[in-house]
Amino acid sequence: EPEVTQTPSHQVTQMGQEVILRCVPISNHLYFYWYRQILGQKVEFLVSFYNNEISEKSEIFDDQFSVERPDGSNFTLKIRSTKLEDSAMYFCASSPIGGRGSGNTIYFGEGSWLTVV
Amino acid sequence: GDSVTQMEGPVTLSEEAFLTINCTYTATGYPSLFWYVQYPGEGLQLLLKATKADDKGSNKGFEATYRKETTSFHLEKGSVQVSDSAVYFCALKGGSQGNLIFGKGTKLSVKP
């Protein structure tokens, strides 16, 4: 069964460093997402991406964050100048179609644990 | 804005007990509703979903019915197993936004 894959599974980084989290969405999907889960807290939406541009983003997704689809398969999240509070599990996800009112399922990867020290 | 409220956990049950995890939502329009499960050390997996009022989603013995009149999507299972121990997230999609809105999650522990 096709799945969303993420790398790395766990990354430890020094505060202030830049981090790139990588994702390979399911191949025929058109919408891509990043979510974040701080330990013990709820899963929070960061950003959605469609047709090579951001379609929606949350208040969390400020200038520190950026996303890119550098080729036909990868979808990346870049976090600049990491802070301690960026420590979280970052989930990549994809769906075949999306947009408001869509009942299509969003499929999640297994997540990338980011620890900022 | 849209939101999801789940019952607070943790919930601890004995094997073969009946499970209910309450979920209510607030949304404009006609959202779709989902339950996701996160087993220890793993990512989020879709458990079941319902896309319109009165639909019942079901999977692995779990069920949830989309109740528009009570804006609820409670998760139920008649007889839980130790392997059901996980965190369960209620979520909605649609309404005023295109992304998933999650509840806080409910941790379930099932004892043998």
mmCIF file of C-alpha atoms in Angstrom:
data_model
loop_
_atom_site.group_PDB
_atom_site.id
_atom_site.type_symbol
_atom_site.label_atom_id
_atom_site.label_comp_id
_atom_site.label_asym_id
_atom_site.label_seq_id
_atom_site.Cartn_x
_atom_site.Cartn_y
_atom_site.Cartn_z
ATOM 1 C CA GLU A 1 0.000 0.000 0.000
ATOM 2 C CA PRO A 2 1.414 3.427 -0.919
ATOM 3 C CA GLU A 3 2.547 5.494 2.013
ATOM 4 C CA VAL A 4 4.025 8.846 2.914
ATOM 5 C CA THR A 5 7.677 8.514 3.882
ATOM 6 C CA GLN A 6 9.659 10.959 5.967
ATOM 7 C CA THR A 7 13.341 11.443 6.729
ATOM 8 C CA PRO A 8 15.013 11.712 9.114
ATOM 9 C CA SER A 9 13.025 9.854 11.737
ATOM 10 C CA HIS A 10 14.868 11.757 14.448
ATOM 11 C CA GLN A 11 17.151 14.776 14.343
ATOM 12 C CA VAL A 12 18.936 16.614 17.109
ATOM 13 C CA THR A 13 20.102 20.121 16.301
ATOM 14 C CA GLN A 14 21.712 23.028 18.076
ATOM 15 C CA MET A 15 19.603 26.088 18.752
ATOM 16 C CA GLY A 16 20.009 28.598 15.936
ATOM 17 C CA GLN A 17 20.783 26.009 13.284
ATOM 18 C CA GLU A 18 18.734 25.386 10.163
ATOM 19 C CA VAL A 19 16.906 22.094 9.690
ATOM 20 C CA ILE A 20 15.382 20.531 6.606
ATOM 21 C CA LEU A 21 12.809 17.787 7.025
ATOM 22 C CA ARG A 22 12.079 15.705 3.967
ATOM 23 C CA CYS A 23 8.996 13.924 2.795
ATOM 24 C CA VAL A 24 7.949 11.821 -0.165
ATOM 25 C CA PRO A 25 4.154 12.071 -0.506
ATOM 26 C CA ILE A 26 2.050 9.371 -2.104
ATOM 27 C CA SER A 27 2.775 9.550 -5.811
ATOM 28 C CA ASN A 28 -0.616 10.476 -7.305
ATOM 29 C CA HIS A 29 -1.552 12.914 -4.553
ATOM 30 C CA LEU A 30 -1.865 16.616 -5.280
ATOM 31 C CA TYR A 31 -2.119 18.240 -1.847
ATOM 32 C CA PHE A 32 0.699 18.188 0.677
ATOM 33 C CA TYR A 33 0.747 19.211 4.300
ATOM 34 C CA TRP A 34 2.956 19.686 7.330
ATOM 35 C CA TYR A 35 1.609 19.281 10.846
ATOM 36 C CA ARG A 36 3.378 19.540 14.173
ATOM 37 C CA GLN A 37 2.833 17.827 17.522
ATOM 38 C CA ILE A 38 4.667 19.171 20.532
ATOM 39 C CA LEU A 39 5.118 16.402 23.094
ATOM 40 C CA GLY A 40 1.877 15.766 24.944
ATOM 41 C CA GLN A 41 -0.073 18.355 22.984
ATOM 42 C CA LYS A 42 -2.490 18.354 20.088
ATOM 43 C CA VAL A 43 -1.557 17.938 16.459
ATOM 44 C CA GLU A 44 -1.391 21.395 14.860
ATOM 45 C CA PHE A 45 -1.676 22.360 11.213
ATOM 46 C CA LEU A 46 1.273 24.268 9.780
ATOM 47 C CA VAL A 47 0.809 24.560 6.041
ATOM 48 C CA SER A 48 -0.807 23.071 2.960
ATOM 49 C CA PHE A 49 0.689 23.132 -0.521
ATOM 50 C CA TYR A 50 -0.919 22.691 -3.913
ATOM 51 C CA ASN A 51 0.171 23.366 -7.467
ATOM 52 C CA ASN A 52 3.603 24.502 -6.305
ATOM 53 C CA GLU A 53 2.388 27.109 -3.910
ATOM 54 C CA ILE A 54 1.130 27.467 -0.362
ATOM 55 C CA SER A 55 -2.664 27.190 -0.265
ATOM 56 C CA GLU A 56 -3.186 27.697 3.470
ATOM 57 C CA LYS A 57 -0.975 28.330 6.474
ATOM 58 C CA SER A 58 -1.486 28.723 10.191
ATOM 59 C CA GLU A 59 -0.251 31.419 12.539
ATOM 60 C CA ILE A 60 2.552 29.070 13.563
ATOM 61 C CA PHE A 61 3.964 29.087 10.036
ATOM 62 C CA ASP A 62 5.833 32.375 10.165
ATOM 63 C CA ASP A 63 8.943 33.587 8.332
ATOM 64 C CA GLN A 64 11.040 31.025 10.181
ATOM 65 C CA PHE A 65 9.419 28.274 8.131
ATOM 66 C CA SER A 66 9.364 27.547 4.430
ATOM 67 C CA VAL A 67 8.278 24.672 2.211
ATOM 68 C CA GLU A 68 9.446 23.563 -1.165
ATOM 69 C CA ARG A 69 8.811 20.894 -3.728
ATOM 70 C CA PRO A 70 12.245 20.798 -5.335
ATOM 71 C CA ASP A 71 11.447 17.970 -7.752
ATOM 72 C CA GLY A 72 8.567 15.717 -8.707
ATOM 73 C CA SER A 73 8.670 13.593 -5.590
ATOM 74 C CA ASN A 74 10.062 15.416 -2.550
ATOM 75 C CA PHE A 75 8.344 17.930 -0.299
ATOM 76 C CA THR A 76 10.495 19.670 2.303
ATOM 77 C CA LEU A 77 10.018 21.781 5.394
ATOM 78 C CA LYS A 78 12.848 24.150 6.273
ATOM 79 C CA ILE A 79 13.105 25.637 9.740
ATOM 80 C CA ARG A 80 15.587 28.482 10.074
ATOM 81 C CA SER A 81 17.222 29.599 13.320
ATOM 82 C CA THR A 82 15.700 26.792 15.356
ATOM 83 C CA LYS A 83 14.497 27.526 18.881
ATOM 84 C CA LEU A 84 13.987 25.204 21.832
ATOM 85 C CA GLU A 85 10.232 25.480 21.379
ATOM 86 C CA ASP A 86 10.510 24.074 17.849
ATOM 87 C CA SER A 87 11.174 20.663 19.394
ATOM 88 C CA ALA A 88 8.282 18.513 18.223
ATOM 89 C CA MET A 89 7.187 15.690 15.985
ATOM 90 C CA TYR A 90 6.665 17.005 12.464
ATOM 91 C CA PHE A 91 4.232 15.075 10.305
ATOM 92 C CA CYS A 92 4.115 15.264 6.559
ATOM 93 C CA ALA A 93 0.838 14.318 4.903
ATOM 94 C CA SER A 94 -0.769 14.163 1.494
ATOM 95 C CA SER A 95 -4.195 13.752 -0.043
ATOM 96 C CA PRO A 96 -5.405 13.048 -3.573
ATOM 97 C CA ILE A 97 -7.477 16.207 -3.637
ATOM 98 C CA GLY A 98 -8.105 18.789 -1.006
ATOM 99 C CA GLY A 99 -9.567 22.193 -0.494
ATOM 100 C CA ARG A 100 -12.473 23.288 1.591
ATOM 101 C CA GLY A 101 -15.311 20.891 2.082
ATOM 102 C CA SER A 102 -13.364 17.905 0.860
ATOM 103 C CA GLY A 103 -13.970 14.576 2.550
ATOM 104 C CA ASN A 104 -10.863 13.038 1.100
ATOM 105 C CA THR A 105 -8.600 11.372 3.577
ATOM 106 C CA ILE A 106 -5.267 12.919 4.491
ATOM 107 C CA TYR A 107 -2.557 10.289 4.798
ATOM 108 C CA PHE A 108 0.224 10.866 7.286
ATOM 109 C CA GLY A 109 3.829 9.797 7.420
ATOM 110 C CA GLU A 110 5.365 8.391 10.569
ATOM 111 C CA GLY A 111 6.831 11.720 11.551
ATOM 112 C CA SER A 112 10.214 13.283 12.138
ATOM 113 C CA TRP A 113 11.204 13.949 15.723
ATOM 114 C CA LEU A 114 13.089 17.221 15.998
ATOM 115 C CA THR A 115 14.943 17.937 19.204
ATOM 116 C CA VAL A 116 16.510 21.375 19.562
ATOM 117 C CA VAL A 117 19.170 21.605 22.264
ATOM 118 C CA GLY B 1 -13.317 29.126 13.986
ATOM 119 C CA ASP B 2 -13.705 25.406 13.594
ATOM 120 C CA SER B 3 -12.775 23.267 16.587
ATOM 121 C CA VAL B 4 -12.900 19.751 17.996
ATOM 122 C CA THR B 5 -13.368 18.834 21.644
ATOM 123 C CA GLN B 6 -12.527 15.372 22.955
ATOM 124 C CA MET B 7 -12.990 13.857 26.353
ATOM 125 C CA GLU B 8 -9.936 14.181 28.557
ATOM 126 C CA GLY B 9 -7.849 11.124 29.134
ATOM 127 C CA PRO B 10 -6.193 8.967 30.017
ATOM 128 C CA VAL B 11 -8.765 6.209 29.828
ATOM 129 C CA THR B 12 -7.856 2.867 31.395
ATOM 130 C CA LEU B 13 -9.977 -0.193 30.682
ATOM 131 C CA SER B 14 -9.767 -3.912 31.187
ATOM 132 C CA GLU B 15 -9.644 -6.180 28.165
ATOM 133 C CA GLU B 16 -13.085 -6.855 26.647
ATOM 134 C CA ALA B 17 -14.589 -3.728 28.223
ATOM 135 C CA PHE B 18 -16.788 -1.348 26.227
ATOM 136 C CA LEU B 19 -15.127 1.821 25.001
ATOM 137 C CA THR B 20 -16.616 5.245 24.333
ATOM 138 C CA ILE B 21 -14.510 8.296 23.566
ATOM 139 C CA ASN B 22 -16.622 11.409 23.196
ATOM 140 C CA CYS B 23 -15.986 13.942 20.464
ATOM 141 C CA THR B 24 -17.950 17.069 19.638
ATOM 142 C CA TYR B 25 -17.219 19.684 17.028
ATOM 143 C CA THR B 26 -17.930 23.244 15.999
ATOM 144 C CA ALA B 27 -17.785 24.047 12.304
ATOM 145 C CA THR B 28 -19.388 26.119 9.611
ATOM 146 C CA GLY B 29 -20.728 24.298 6.614
ATOM 147 C CA TYR B 30 -20.628 20.532 6.329
ATOM 148 C CA PRO B 31 -17.328 19.093 7.521
ATOM 149 C CA SER B 32 -16.119 15.534 7.212
ATOM 150 C CA LEU B 33 -15.188 13.829 10.465
ATOM 151 C CA PHE B 34 -12.322 11.473 11.197
ATOM 152 C CA TRP B 35 -10.776 9.363 13.907
ATOM 153 C CA TYR B 36 -7.021 8.889 13.739
ATOM 154 C CA VAL B 37 -5.012 6.552 15.967
ATOM 155 C CA GLN B 38 -1.402 6.889 17.082
ATOM 156 C CA TYR B 39 0.127 3.701 18.439
ATOM 157 C CA PRO B 40 3.185 4.050 20.700
ATOM 158 C CA GLY B 41 6.196 5.206 18.704
ATOM 159 C CA GLU B 42 4.285 5.436 15.439
ATOM 160 C CA GLY B 43 2.666 8.072 13.267
ATOM 161 C CA LEU B 44 -0.973 8.944 12.711
ATOM 162 C CA GLN B 45 -3.140 6.357 11.023
ATOM 163 C CA LEU B 46 -6.664 6.860 9.793
ATOM 164 C CA LEU B 47 -9.044 4.677 11.803
ATOM 165 C CA LEU B 48 -12.376 5.644 10.275
ATOM 166 C CA LYS B 49 -14.253 8.551 8.771
ATOM 167 C CA ALA B 50 -17.718 9.848 7.894
ATOM 168 C CA THR B 51 -18.427 12.497 5.301
ATOM 169 C CA LYS B 52 -22.073 13.398 5.905
ATOM 170 C CA ALA B 53 -24.722 13.408 8.583
ATOM 171 C CA ASP B 54 -25.915 9.993 9.803
ATOM 172 C CA ASP B 55 -23.003 8.211 8.117
ATOM 173 C CA LYS B 56 -21.357 5.559 10.256
ATOM 174 C CA GLY B 57 -17.638 4.956 9.895
ATOM 175 C CA SER B 58 -16.284 1.613 11.036
ATOM 176 C CA ASN B 59 -12.983 -0.238 11.090
ATOM 177 C CA LYS B 60 -11.311 -2.897 13.261
ATOM 178 C CA GLY B 61 -14.415 -3.152 15.459
ATOM 179 C CA PHE B 62 -14.518 0.607 16.079
ATOM 180 C CA GLU B 63 -17.542 2.670 15.053
ATOM 181 C CA ALA B 64 -18.551 6.313 15.054
ATOM 182 C CA THR B 65 -21.741 7.953 13.763
ATOM 183 C CA TYR B 66 -21.841 11.510 12.402
ATOM 184 C CA ARG B 67 -24.592 13.213 14.397
ATOM 185 C CA LYS B 68 -25.330 16.664 13.038
ATOM 186 C CA GLU B 69 -28.075 17.390 15.562
ATOM 187 C CA THR B 70 -25.677 16.947 18.470
ATOM 188 C CA THR B 71 -22.514 17.899 16.519
ATOM 189 C CA SER B 72 -20.877 14.714 17.752
ATOM 190 C CA PHE B 73 -18.781 11.836 16.439
ATOM 191 C CA HIS B 74 -18.253 9.560 19.430
ATOM 192 C CA LEU B 75 -15.916 6.579 19.014
ATOM 193 C CA GLU B 76 -17.127 3.222 20.309
ATOM 194 C CA LYS B 77 -15.874 -0.348 20.483
ATOM 195 C CA GLY B 78 -17.742 -3.199 22.064
ATOM 196 C CA SER B 79 -14.756 -5.168 23.358
ATOM 197 C CA VAL B 80 -11.307 -3.600 23.548
ATOM 198 C CA GLN B 81 -8.033 -5.506 23.360
ATOM 199 C CA VAL B 82 -4.605 -4.755 24.798
ATOM 200 C CA SER B 83 -3.460 -3.997 21.249
ATOM 201 C CA ASP B 84 -5.941 -1.090 21.105
ATOM 202 C CA SER B 85 -3.792 0.857 23.567
ATOM 203 C CA ALA B 86 -2.974 4.084 21.743
ATOM 204 C CA VAL B 87 -3.845 7.759 21.510
ATOM 205 C CA TYR B 88 -7.048 8.477 19.595
ATOM 206 C CA PHE B 89 -7.597 11.783 17.815
ATOM 207 C CA CYS B 90 -10.892 13.120 16.577
ATOM 208 C CA ALA B 91 -10.576 15.521 13.647
ATOM 209 C CA LEU B 92 -12.663 17.462 11.164
ATOM 210 C CA LYS B 93 -11.985 18.656 7.651
ATOM 211 C CA GLY B 94 -13.931 21.088 5.557
ATOM 212 C CA GLY B 95 -16.070 23.667 7.254
ATOM 213 C CA SER B 96 -14.253 26.964 6.936
ATOM 214 C CA GLN B 97 -10.818 25.461 6.199
ATOM 215 C CA GLY B 98 -9.316 22.811 3.973
ATOM 216 C CA ASN B 99 -6.948 21.321 6.519
ATOM 217 C CA LEU B 100 -7.571 18.871 9.364
ATOM 218 C CA ILE B 101 -8.444 20.297 12.756
ATOM 219 C CA PHE B 102 -7.561 17.893 15.562
ATOM 220 C CA GLY B 103 -8.807 17.406 19.058
ATOM 221 C CA LYS B 104 -6.282 17.081 21.879
ATOM 222 C CA GLY B 105 -6.243 13.304 21.746
ATOM 223 C CA THR B 106 -7.353 10.700 24.261
ATOM 224 C CA LYS B 107 -4.877 8.144 25.541
ATOM 225 C CA LEU B 108 -6.352 4.685 25.961
ATOM 226 C CA SER B 109 -4.633 2.000 28.017
ATOM 227 C CA VAL B 110 -6.100 -1.486 27.994
ATOM 228 C CA LYS B 111 -4.991 -3.870 30.749
ATOM 229 C CA PRO B 112 -5.072 -7.652 30.374
#
